[in-house]
Short mmCIF file of C-alpha atoms in Angstrom, two decimals:
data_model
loop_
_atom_site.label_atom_id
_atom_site.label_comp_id
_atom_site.label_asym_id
_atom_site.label_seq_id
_atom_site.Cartn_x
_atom_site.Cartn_y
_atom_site.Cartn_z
CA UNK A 32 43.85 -33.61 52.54
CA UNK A 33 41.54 -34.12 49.43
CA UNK A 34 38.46 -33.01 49.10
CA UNK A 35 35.78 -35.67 50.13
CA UNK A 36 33.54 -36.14 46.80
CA UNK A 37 29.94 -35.38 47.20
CA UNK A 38 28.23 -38.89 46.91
CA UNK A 39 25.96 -39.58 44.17
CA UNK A 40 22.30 -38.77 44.61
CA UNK A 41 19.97 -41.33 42.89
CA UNK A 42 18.02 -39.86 39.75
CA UNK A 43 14.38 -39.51 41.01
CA UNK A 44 12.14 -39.81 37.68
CA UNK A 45 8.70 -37.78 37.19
CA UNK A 46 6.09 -39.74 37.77
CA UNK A 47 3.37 -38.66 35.44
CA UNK A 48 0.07 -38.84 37.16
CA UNK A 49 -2.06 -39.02 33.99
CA UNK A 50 0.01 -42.49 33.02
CA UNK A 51 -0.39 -43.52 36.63
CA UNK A 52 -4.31 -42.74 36.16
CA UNK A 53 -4.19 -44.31 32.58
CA UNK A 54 -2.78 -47.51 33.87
CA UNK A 55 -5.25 -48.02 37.28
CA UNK A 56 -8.17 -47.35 34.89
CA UNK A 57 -7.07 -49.82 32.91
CA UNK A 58 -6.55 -52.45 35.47
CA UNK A 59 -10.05 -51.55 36.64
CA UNK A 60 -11.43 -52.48 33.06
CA UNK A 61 -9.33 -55.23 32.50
CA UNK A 62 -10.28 -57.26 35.92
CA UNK A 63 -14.09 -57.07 35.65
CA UNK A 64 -14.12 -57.61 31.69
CA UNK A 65 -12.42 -60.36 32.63
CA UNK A 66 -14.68 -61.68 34.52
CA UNK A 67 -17.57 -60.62 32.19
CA UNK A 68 -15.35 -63.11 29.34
CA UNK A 69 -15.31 -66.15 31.32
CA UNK A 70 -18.83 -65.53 32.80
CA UNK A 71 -19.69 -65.87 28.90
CA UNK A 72 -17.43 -68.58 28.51
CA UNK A 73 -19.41 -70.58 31.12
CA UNK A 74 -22.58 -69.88 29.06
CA UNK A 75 -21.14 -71.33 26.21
CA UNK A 76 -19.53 -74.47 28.27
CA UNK A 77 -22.85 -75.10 30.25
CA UNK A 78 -24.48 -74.68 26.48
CA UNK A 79 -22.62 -77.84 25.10
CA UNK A 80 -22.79 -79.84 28.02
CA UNK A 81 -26.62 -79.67 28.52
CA UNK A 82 -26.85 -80.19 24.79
CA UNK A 83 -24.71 -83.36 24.75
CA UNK A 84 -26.41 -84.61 28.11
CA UNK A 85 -29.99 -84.02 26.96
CA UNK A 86 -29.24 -85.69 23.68
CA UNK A 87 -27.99 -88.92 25.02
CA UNK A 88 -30.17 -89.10 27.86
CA UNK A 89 -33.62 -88.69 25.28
CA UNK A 90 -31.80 -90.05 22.43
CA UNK A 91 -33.40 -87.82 20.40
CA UNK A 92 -33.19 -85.45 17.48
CA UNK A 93 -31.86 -81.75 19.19
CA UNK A 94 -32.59 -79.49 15.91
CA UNK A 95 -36.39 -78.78 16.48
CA UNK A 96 -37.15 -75.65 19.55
CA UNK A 97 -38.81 -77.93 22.10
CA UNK A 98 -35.13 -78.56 24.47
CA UNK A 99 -33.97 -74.71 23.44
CA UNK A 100 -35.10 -73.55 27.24
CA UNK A 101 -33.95 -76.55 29.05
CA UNK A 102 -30.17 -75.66 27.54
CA UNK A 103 -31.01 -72.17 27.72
CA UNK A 104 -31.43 -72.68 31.46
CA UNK A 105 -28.62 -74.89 32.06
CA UNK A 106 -26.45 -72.93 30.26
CA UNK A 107 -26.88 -69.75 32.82
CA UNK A 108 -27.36 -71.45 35.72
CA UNK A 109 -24.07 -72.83 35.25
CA UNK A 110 -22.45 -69.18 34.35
CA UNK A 111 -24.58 -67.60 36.78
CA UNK A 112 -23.39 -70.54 39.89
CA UNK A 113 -19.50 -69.14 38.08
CA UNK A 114 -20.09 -65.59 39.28
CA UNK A 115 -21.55 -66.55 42.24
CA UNK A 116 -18.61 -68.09 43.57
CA UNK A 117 -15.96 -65.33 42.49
CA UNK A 118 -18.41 -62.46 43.93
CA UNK A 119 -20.55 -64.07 46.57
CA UNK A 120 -18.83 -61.53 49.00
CA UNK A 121 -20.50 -58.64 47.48
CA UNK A 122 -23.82 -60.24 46.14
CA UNK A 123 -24.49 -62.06 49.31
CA UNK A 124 -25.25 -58.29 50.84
CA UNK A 125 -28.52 -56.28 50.73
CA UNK A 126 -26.48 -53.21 49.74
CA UNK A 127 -25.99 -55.26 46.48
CA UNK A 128 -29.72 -55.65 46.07
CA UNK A 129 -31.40 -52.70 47.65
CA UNK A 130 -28.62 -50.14 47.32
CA UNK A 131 -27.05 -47.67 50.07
CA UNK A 132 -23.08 -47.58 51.30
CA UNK A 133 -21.05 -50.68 50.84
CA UNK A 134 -17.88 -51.80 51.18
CA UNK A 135 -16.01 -52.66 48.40
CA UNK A 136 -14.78 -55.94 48.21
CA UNK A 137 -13.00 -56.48 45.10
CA UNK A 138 -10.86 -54.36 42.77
CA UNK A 139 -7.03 -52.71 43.04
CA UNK A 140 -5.62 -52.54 46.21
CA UNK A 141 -6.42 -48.90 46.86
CA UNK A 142 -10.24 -49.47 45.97
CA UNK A 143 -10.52 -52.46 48.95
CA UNK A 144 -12.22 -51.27 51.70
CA UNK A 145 -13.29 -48.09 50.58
CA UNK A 146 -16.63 -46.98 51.17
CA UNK A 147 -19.59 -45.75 48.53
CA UNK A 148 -22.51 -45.52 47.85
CA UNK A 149 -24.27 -47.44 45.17
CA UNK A 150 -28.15 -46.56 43.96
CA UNK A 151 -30.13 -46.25 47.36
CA UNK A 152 -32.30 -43.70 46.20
CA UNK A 153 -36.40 -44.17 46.73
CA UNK A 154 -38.84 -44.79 44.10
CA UNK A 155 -41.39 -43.14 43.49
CA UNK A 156 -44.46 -44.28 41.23
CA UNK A 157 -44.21 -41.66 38.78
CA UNK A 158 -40.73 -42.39 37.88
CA UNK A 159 -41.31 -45.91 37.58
CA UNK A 160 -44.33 -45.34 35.21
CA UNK A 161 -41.83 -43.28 33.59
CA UNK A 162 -38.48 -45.45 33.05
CA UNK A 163 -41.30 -48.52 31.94
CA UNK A 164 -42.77 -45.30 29.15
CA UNK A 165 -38.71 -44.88 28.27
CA UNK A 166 -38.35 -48.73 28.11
CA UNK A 167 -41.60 -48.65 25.33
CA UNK A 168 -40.03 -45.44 23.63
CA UNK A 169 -36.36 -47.28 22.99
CA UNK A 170 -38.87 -50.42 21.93
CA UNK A 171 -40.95 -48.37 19.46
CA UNK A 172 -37.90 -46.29 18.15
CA UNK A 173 -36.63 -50.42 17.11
CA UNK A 174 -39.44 -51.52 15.72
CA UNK A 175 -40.35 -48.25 13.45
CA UNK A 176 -37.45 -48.54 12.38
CA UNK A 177 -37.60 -52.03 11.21
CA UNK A 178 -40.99 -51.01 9.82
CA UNK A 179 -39.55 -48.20 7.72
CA UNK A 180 -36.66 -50.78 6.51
CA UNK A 181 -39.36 -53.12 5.67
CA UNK A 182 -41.67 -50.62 3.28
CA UNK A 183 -37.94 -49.75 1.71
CA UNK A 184 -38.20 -53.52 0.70
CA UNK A 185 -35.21 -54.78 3.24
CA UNK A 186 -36.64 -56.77 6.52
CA UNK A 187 -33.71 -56.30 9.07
CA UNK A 188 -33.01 -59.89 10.02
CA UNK A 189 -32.54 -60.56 13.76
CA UNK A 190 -31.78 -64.54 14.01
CA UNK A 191 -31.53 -64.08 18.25
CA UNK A 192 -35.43 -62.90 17.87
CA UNK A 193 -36.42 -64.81 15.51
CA UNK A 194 -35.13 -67.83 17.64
CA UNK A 195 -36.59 -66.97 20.88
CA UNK A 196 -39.97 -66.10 18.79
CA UNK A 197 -39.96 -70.12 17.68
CA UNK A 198 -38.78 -71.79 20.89
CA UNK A 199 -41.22 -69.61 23.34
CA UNK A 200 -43.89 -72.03 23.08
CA UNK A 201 -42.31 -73.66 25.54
CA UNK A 202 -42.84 -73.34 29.42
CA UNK A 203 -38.85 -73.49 30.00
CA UNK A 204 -37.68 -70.66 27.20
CA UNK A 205 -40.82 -68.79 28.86
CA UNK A 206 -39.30 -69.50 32.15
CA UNK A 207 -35.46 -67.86 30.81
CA UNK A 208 -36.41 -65.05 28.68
CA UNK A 209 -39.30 -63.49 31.05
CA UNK A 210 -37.64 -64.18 34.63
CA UNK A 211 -34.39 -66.56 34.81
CA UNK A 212 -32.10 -63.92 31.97
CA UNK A 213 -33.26 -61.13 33.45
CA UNK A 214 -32.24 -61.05 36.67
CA UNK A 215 -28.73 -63.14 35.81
CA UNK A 216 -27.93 -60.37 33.09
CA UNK A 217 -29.05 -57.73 35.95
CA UNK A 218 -26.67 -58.96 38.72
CA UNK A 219 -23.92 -59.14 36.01
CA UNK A 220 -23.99 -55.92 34.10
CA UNK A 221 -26.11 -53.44 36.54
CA UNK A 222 -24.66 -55.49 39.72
CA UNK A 223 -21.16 -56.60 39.07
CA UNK A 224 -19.86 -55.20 35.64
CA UNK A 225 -21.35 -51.78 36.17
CA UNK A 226 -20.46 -51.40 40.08
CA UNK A 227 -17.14 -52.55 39.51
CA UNK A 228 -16.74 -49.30 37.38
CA UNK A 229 -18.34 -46.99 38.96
CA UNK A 230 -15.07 -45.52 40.69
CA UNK A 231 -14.31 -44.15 37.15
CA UNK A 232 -17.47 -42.26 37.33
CA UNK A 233 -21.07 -42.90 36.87
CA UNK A 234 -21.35 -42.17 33.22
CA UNK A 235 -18.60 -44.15 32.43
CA UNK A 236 -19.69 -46.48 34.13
CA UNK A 237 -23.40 -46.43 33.01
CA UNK A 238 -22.16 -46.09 29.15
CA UNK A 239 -19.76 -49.13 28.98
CA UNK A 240 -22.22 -51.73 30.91
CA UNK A 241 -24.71 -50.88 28.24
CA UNK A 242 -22.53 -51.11 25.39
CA UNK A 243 -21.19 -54.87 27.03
CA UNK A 244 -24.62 -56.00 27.51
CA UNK A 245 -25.74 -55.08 23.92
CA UNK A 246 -22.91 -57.04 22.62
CA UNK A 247 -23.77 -59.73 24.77
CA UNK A 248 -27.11 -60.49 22.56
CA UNK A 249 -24.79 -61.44 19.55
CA UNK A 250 -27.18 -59.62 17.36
CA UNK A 251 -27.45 -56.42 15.55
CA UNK A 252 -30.88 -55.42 16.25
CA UNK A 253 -31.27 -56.91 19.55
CA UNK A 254 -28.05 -55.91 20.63
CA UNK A 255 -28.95 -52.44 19.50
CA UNK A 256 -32.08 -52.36 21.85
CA UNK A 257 -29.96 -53.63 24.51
CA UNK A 258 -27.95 -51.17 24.70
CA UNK A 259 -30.74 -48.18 24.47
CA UNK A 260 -32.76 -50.18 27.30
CA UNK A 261 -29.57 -51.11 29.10
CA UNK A 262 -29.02 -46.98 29.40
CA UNK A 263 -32.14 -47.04 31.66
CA UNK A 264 -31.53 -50.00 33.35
CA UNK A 265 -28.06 -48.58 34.63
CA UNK A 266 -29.70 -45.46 35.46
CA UNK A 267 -32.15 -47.25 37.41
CA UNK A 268 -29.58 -49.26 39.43
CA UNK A 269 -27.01 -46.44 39.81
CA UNK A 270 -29.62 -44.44 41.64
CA UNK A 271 -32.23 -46.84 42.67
CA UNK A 272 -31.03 -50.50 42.99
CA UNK A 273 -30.22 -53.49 41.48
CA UNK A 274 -33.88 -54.83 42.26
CA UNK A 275 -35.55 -51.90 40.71
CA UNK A 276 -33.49 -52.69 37.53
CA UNK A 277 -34.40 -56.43 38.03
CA UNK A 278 -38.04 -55.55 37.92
CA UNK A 279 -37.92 -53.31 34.96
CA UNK A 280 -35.82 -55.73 32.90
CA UNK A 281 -38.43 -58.60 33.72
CA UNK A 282 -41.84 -56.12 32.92
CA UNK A 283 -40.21 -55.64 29.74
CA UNK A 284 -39.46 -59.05 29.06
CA UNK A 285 -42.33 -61.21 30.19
CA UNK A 286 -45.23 -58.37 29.63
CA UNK A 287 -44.28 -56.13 27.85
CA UNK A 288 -42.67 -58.20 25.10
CA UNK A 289 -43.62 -61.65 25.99
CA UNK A 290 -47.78 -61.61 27.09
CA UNK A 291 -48.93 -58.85 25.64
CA UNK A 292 -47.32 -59.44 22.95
CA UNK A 293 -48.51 -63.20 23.13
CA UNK A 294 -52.14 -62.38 23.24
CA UNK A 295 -52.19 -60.34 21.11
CA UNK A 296 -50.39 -62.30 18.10
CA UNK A 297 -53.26 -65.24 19.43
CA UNK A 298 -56.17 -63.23 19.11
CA UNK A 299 -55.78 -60.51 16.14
CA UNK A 300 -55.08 -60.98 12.63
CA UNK A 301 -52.04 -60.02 11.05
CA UNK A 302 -53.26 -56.20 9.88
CA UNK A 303 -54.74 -55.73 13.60
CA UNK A 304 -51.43 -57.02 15.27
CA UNK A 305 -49.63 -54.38 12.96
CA UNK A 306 -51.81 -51.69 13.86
CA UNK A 307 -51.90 -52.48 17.80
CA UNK A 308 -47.63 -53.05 17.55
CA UNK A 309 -47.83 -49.72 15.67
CA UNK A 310 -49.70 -47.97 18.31
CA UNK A 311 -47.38 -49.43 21.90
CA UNK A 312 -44.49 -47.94 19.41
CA UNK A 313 -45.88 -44.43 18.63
CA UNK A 314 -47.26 -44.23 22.56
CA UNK A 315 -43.53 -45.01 23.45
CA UNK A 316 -41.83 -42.87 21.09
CA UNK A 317 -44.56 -40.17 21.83
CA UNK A 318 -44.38 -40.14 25.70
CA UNK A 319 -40.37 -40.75 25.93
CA UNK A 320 -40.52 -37.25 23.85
CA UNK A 321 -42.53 -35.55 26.17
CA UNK A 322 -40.34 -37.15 29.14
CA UNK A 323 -36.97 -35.81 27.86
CA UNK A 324 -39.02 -32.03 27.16
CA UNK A 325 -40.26 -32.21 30.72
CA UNK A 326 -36.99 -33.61 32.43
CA UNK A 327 -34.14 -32.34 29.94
CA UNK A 328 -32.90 -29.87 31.73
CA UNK A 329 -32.21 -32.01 35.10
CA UNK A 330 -30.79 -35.04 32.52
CA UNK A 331 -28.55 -32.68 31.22
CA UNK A 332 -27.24 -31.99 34.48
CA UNK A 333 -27.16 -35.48 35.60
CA UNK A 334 -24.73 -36.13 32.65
CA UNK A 335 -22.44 -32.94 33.67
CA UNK A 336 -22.29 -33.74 37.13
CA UNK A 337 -21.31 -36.83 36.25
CA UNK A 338 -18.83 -36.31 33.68
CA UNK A 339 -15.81 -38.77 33.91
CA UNK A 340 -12.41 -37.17 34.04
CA UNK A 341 -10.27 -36.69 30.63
CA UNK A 342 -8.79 -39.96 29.59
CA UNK A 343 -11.06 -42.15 31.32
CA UNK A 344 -12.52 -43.53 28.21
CA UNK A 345 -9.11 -45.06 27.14
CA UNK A 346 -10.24 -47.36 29.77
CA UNK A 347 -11.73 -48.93 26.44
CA UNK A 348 -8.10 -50.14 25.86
CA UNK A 349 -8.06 -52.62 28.26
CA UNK A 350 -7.13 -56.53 26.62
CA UNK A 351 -10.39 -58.08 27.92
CA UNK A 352 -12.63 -55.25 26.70
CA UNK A 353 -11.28 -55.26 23.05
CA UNK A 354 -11.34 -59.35 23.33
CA UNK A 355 -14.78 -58.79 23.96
CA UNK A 356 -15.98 -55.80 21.86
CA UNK A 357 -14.23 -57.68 18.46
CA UNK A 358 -15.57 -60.95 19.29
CA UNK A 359 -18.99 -60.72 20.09
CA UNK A 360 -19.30 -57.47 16.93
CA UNK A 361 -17.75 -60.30 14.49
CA UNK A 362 -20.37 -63.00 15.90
CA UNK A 363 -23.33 -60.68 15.51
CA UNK A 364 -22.35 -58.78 11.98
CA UNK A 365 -21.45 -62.40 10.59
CA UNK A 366 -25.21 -63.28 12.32
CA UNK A 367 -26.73 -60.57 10.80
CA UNK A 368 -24.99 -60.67 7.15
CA UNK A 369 -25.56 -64.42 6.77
CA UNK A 370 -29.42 -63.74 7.67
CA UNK A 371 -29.97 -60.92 5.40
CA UNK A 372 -28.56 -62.94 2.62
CA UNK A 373 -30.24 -65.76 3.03
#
């Protein structure tokens, strides 16, 4: 009889577990950037509508600063009610706000369900005295730096400043810069954007929620403070919690750079106002120095320990992120460039 043929055994390909890795990290970026674009879009939607509404309903001329907080308002209430209804799962928990283990919610399928722990850690007044000292030092490091620009002959234009410096006579642009954007931009970047990405490590993580919410700001020099202060801020969360970050964000906004700064523009003359900016900036800049000698070593550590794997920053790849990262850099250098030259 014959011999009986040996029957074909299927070809079993390698599967490369750094393409696997490359591709879930990737996904993981892609998803929550996503979301980050259309909570942006909504911004910009609610923006038109609330201008077109409150300029038929007054019937009145928009181009003067006196409406700028009512849209402002309107604008992220409208994103804000967005991501509310395609996260209210996680949000709607106190692990969200106060930190400890959760549950995660949303993601890939092998991240549902899977516990962590996010922030949780206690604060103590010293530390908090601290990050608001770091918060003045990334501040000061800005503003001499303007300063220096400035004696060169060049003011550094910032048109998102300079707007929010004209409309903040206003109760309602008071209202969004010092409390309302402050804790919508914390429950997106610190809550959702930078949560969301914290399975590809913390400073991953920590790194690319700053860099997203300094792009945000559609301004050079703005967006460049955001970024330095949004550093903190995602410490703060990642080890703290989201409300610690919240609080921060809103000291810095509404004291810090909004009454303080207020009273004293009211009640000193141009060279005093100088002179007492000057000073916050060099007390900043001074004690953030003396932080970093003091607590060096353990940052240091803090960044090794949490080191993201190899490849993990390719996560930058991802279609919504560069959709993002080119937009909003073309808005603000376009911004900036038309400012400076005019």
């Amino acid at each position: 009889m014959p011999a009986t043929m040996p029957a074909a055994m299927p070809v079993v390909m390698p599967i490369d577990p750094r393409r696997v890795w490359r591709t879930w990290r990737r996904k993981v970026v892609n998803r929550v950037m996503g979301l980050t674009l259309a909570y942006e879009g909504m911004m910009l939607l609610g923006a038109m509508v609330a201008t077109i509404i409150v300029g038929v309903i007054t019937a009145s001329d928009l181009s003067g600063v006196q409406w700028d907080g009512i849209i402002s308002l309107i604008s992220v209430f409208v994103a804000f009610g967005f991501l509310l209804l395609m996260r209210h799962r996680d949000i709607f928990t106190c692990e969200f706000w106060l930190g400890g283990q959760h549950r995660d919610s949303y993601g890939e399928p092998n991240q549902l369900g899977h516990i962590s722990q996010y922030g949780g850690g206690r604060m103590q007044p010293l530390w908090a005295l601290m990050f608001i000292v770091l918060g003045m030092g990334v501040q000061g490091i800005v503003m001499l730096v303007q300063v220096a620009f400035s004696r060169l002959g060049t003011d550094l234009a910032s048109p998102t400043s300079d707007s929010i410096a004209e409309s903040s006579v206003t109760v309602s642009m008071w209202l969004y810069v010092g409390l309302v954007a402050p804790i919508c931009e914390e429950v997106l970047f610190r809550g959702v954007l930078m949560k969301e990405l914290k399975p590809l490590g913390k400073n991953f993580a920590i790194v690319t929620s700053a860099m997203v919410f300094g792009l945000f700001h559609d301004d050079v020099v703005q967006g460049t403070f955001a970024f330095l202060f949004g550093l903190i801020l995602g410490f703060v969360a990642m080890e703290y919690s989201l409300v610690w970050s919240i609080a921060l964000h809103i000291f810095n906004n509404a004291i810090l750079s909004g009454a303080i700064d207020t009273l004293a523009g009211n009640y000193l003359d141009d060279n005093a106002y100088l002179i007492f900016s000057l000073s916050l900036s060099v007390i900043g800049v001074i004690g953030s120095i003396i932080i970093f000698v003091i607590y060096g070593k353990e940052m240091r550590q803090y960044h090794r320990t949490n080191r993201s794997i190899p490849d993990t920053y390719f996560g930058w790849a991802a279609p919504t992120f560069i959709i993002f990262v080119v937009a909003n850099a073309a808005f603000a250098i376009i911004s900036f460039v038309g400012a400076m030259m005019g």
